[in-house]
mmCIF file of N, CA and C in Angstrom:
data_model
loop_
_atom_site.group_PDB
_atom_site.id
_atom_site.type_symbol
_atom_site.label_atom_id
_atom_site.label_comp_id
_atom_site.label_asym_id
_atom_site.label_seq_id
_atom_site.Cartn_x
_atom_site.Cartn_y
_atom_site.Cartn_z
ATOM 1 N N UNK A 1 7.408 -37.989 16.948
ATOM 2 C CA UNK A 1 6.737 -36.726 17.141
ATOM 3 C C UNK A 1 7.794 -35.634 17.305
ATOM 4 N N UNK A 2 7.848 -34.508 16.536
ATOM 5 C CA UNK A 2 8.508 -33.579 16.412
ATOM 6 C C UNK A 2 8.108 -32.533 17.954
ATOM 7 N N UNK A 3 9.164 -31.525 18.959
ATOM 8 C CA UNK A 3 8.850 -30.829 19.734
ATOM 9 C C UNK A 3 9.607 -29.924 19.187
ATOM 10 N N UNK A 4 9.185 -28.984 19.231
ATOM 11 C CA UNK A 4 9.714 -27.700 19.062
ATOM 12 C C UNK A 4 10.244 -26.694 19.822
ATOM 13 N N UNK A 5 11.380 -26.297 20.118
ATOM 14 C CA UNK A 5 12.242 -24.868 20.869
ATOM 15 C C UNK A 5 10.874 -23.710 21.282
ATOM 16 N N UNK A 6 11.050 -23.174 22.268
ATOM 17 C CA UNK A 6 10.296 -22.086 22.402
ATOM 18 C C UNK A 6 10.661 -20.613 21.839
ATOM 19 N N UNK A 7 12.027 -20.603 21.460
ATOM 20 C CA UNK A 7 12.881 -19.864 20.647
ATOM 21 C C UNK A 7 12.559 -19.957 18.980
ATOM 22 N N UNK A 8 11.912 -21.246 18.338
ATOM 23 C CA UNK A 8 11.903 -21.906 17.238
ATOM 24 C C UNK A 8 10.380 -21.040 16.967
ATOM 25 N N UNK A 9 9.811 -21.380 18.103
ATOM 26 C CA UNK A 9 8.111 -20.892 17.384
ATOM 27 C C UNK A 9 8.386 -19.095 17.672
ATOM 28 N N UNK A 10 8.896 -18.599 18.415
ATOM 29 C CA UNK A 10 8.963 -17.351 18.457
ATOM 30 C C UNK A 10 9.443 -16.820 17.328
ATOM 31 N N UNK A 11 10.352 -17.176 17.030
ATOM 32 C CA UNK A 11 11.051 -16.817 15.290
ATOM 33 C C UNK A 11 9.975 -17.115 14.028
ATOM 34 N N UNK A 12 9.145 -18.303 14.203
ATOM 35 C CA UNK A 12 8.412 -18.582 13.144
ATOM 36 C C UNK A 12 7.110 -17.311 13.343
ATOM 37 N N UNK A 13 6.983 -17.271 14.449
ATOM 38 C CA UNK A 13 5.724 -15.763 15.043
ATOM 39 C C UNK A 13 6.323 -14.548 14.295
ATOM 40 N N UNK A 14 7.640 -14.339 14.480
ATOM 41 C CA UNK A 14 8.196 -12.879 13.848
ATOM 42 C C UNK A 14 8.406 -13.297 12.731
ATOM 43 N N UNK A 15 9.004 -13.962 11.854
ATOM 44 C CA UNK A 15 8.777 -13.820 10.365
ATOM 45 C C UNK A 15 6.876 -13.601 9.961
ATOM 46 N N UNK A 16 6.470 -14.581 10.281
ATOM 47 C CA UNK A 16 4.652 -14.910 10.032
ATOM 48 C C UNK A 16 4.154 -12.949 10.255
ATOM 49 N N UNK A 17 4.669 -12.601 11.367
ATOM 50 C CA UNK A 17 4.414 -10.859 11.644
ATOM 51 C C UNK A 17 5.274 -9.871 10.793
ATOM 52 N N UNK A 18 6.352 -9.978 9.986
ATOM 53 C CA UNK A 18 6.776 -9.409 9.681
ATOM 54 C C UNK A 18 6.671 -9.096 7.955
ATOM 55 N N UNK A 19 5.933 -10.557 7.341
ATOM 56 C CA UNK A 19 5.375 -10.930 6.189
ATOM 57 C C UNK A 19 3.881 -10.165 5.982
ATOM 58 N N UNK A 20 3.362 -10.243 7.410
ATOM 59 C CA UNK A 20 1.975 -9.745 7.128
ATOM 60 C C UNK A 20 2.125 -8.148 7.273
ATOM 61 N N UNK A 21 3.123 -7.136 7.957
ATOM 62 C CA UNK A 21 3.297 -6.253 7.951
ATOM 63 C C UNK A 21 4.118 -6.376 5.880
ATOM 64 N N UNK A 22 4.428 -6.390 5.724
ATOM 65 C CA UNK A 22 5.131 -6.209 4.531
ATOM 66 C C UNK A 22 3.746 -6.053 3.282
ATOM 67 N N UNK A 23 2.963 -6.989 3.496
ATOM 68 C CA UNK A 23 1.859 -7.288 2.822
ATOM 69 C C UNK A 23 1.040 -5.798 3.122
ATOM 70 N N UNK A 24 0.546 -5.559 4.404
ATOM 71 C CA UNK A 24 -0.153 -4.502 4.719
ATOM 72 C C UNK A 24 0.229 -2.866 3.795
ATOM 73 N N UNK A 25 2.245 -2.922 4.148
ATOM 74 C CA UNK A 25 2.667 -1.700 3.742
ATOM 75 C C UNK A 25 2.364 -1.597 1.951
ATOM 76 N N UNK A 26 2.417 -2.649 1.415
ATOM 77 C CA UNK A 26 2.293 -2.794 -0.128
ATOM 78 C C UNK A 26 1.186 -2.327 -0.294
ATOM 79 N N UNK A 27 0.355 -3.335 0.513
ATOM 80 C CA UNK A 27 -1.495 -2.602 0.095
ATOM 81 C C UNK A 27 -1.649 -1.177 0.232
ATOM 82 N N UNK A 28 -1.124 -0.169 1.187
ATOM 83 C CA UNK A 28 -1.270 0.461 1.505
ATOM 84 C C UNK A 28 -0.611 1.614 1.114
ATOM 85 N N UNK A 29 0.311 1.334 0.024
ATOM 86 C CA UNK A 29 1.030 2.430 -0.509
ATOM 87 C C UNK A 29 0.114 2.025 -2.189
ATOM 88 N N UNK A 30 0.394 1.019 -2.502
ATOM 89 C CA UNK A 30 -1.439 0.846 -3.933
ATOM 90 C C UNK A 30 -1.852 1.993 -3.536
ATOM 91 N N UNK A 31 -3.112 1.710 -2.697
ATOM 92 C CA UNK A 31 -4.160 2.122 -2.661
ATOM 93 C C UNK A 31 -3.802 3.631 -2.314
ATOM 94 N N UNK A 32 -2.321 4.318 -1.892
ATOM 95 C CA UNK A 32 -2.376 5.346 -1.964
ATOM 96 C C UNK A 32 -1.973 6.220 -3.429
ATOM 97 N N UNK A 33 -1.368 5.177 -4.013
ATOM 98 C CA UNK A 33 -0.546 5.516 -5.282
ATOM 99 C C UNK A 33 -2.232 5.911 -6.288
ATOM 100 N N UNK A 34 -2.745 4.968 -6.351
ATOM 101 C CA UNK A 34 -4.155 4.820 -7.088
ATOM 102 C C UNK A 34 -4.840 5.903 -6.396
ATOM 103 N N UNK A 35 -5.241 6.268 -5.329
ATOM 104 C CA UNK A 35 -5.962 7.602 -4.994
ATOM 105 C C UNK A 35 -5.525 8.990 -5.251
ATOM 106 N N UNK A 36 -4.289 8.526 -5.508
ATOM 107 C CA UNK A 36 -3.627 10.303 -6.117
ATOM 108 C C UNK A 36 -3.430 10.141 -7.702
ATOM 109 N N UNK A 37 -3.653 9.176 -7.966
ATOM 110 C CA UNK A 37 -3.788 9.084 -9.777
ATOM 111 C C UNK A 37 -5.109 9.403 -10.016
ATOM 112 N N UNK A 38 -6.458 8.754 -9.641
ATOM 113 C CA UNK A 38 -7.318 9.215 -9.385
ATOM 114 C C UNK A 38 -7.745 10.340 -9.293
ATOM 115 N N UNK A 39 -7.146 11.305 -8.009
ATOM 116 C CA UNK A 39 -7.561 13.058 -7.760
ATOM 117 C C UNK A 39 -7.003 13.295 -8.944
ATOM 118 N N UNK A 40 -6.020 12.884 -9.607
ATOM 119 C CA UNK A 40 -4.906 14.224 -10.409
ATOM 120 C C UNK A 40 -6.033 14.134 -11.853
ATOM 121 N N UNK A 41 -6.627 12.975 -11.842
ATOM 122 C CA UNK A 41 -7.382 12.595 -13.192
ATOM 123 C C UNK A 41 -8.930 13.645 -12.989
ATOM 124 N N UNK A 42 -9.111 13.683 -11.537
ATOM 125 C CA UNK A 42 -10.383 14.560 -11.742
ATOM 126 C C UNK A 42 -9.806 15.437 -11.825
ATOM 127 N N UNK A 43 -9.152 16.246 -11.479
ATOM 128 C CA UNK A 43 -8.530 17.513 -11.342
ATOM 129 C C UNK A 43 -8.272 18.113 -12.832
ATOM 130 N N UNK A 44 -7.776 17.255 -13.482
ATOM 131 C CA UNK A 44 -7.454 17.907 -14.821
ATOM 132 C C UNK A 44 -8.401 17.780 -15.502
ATOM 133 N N UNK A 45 -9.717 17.141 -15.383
ATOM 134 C CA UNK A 45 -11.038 16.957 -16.297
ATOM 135 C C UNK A 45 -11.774 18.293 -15.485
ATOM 136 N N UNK A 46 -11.798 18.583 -14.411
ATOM 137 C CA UNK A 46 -12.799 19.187 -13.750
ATOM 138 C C UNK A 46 -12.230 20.699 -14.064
ATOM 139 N N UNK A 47 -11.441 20.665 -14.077
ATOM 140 C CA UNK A 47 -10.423 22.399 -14.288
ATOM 141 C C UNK A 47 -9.962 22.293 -16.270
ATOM 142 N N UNK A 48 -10.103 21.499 -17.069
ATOM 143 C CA UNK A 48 -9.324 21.280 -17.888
ATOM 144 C C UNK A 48 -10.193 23.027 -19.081
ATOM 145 N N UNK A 49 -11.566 23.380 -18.854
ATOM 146 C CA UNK A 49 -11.634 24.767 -19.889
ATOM 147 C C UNK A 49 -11.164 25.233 -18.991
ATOM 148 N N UNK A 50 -10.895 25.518 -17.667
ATOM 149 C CA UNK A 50 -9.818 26.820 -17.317
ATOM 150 C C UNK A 50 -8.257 26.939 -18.216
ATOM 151 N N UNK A 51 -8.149 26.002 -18.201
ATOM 152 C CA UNK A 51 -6.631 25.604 -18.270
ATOM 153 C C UNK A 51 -6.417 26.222 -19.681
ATOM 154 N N UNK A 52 -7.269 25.643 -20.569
ATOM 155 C CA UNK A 52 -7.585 26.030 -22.020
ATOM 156 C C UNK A 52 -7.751 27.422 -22.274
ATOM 157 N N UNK A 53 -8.996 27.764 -21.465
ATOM 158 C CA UNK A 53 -8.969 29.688 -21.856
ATOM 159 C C UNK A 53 -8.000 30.211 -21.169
ATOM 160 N N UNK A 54 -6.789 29.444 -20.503
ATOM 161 C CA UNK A 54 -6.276 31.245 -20.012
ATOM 162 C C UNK A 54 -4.603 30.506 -20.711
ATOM 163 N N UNK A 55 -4.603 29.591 -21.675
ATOM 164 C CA UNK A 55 -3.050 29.695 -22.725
ATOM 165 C C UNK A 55 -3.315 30.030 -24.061
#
């Protein structure tokens, strides 16, 4: 039977936390990258005869 360091599982806790933060920041810069591709796409459909009548 294997025992483990209390130092051993604390380290395996901070990688396991530091993976799921990494994961979070990825999702979370997506989903911001995609919401400003998004606005910029309405933006230029929703304004696009302004844009036209005044060049």
């Amino acid at each position: 039977m294997d025992f483990y360091t209390l130092t051993y599982l604390q380290e395996q806790n901070n990688v396991a936390q530091f993976v799921q933060y990494g994961i979070v920041v990825i999702i979370f810069l997506v989903l911001i990258v995609a919401t400003i591709l998004y606005i910029k796409d309405k933006f230029q459909t929703k304004y696009r005869d302004l844009s036209i009548s005044w060049h």
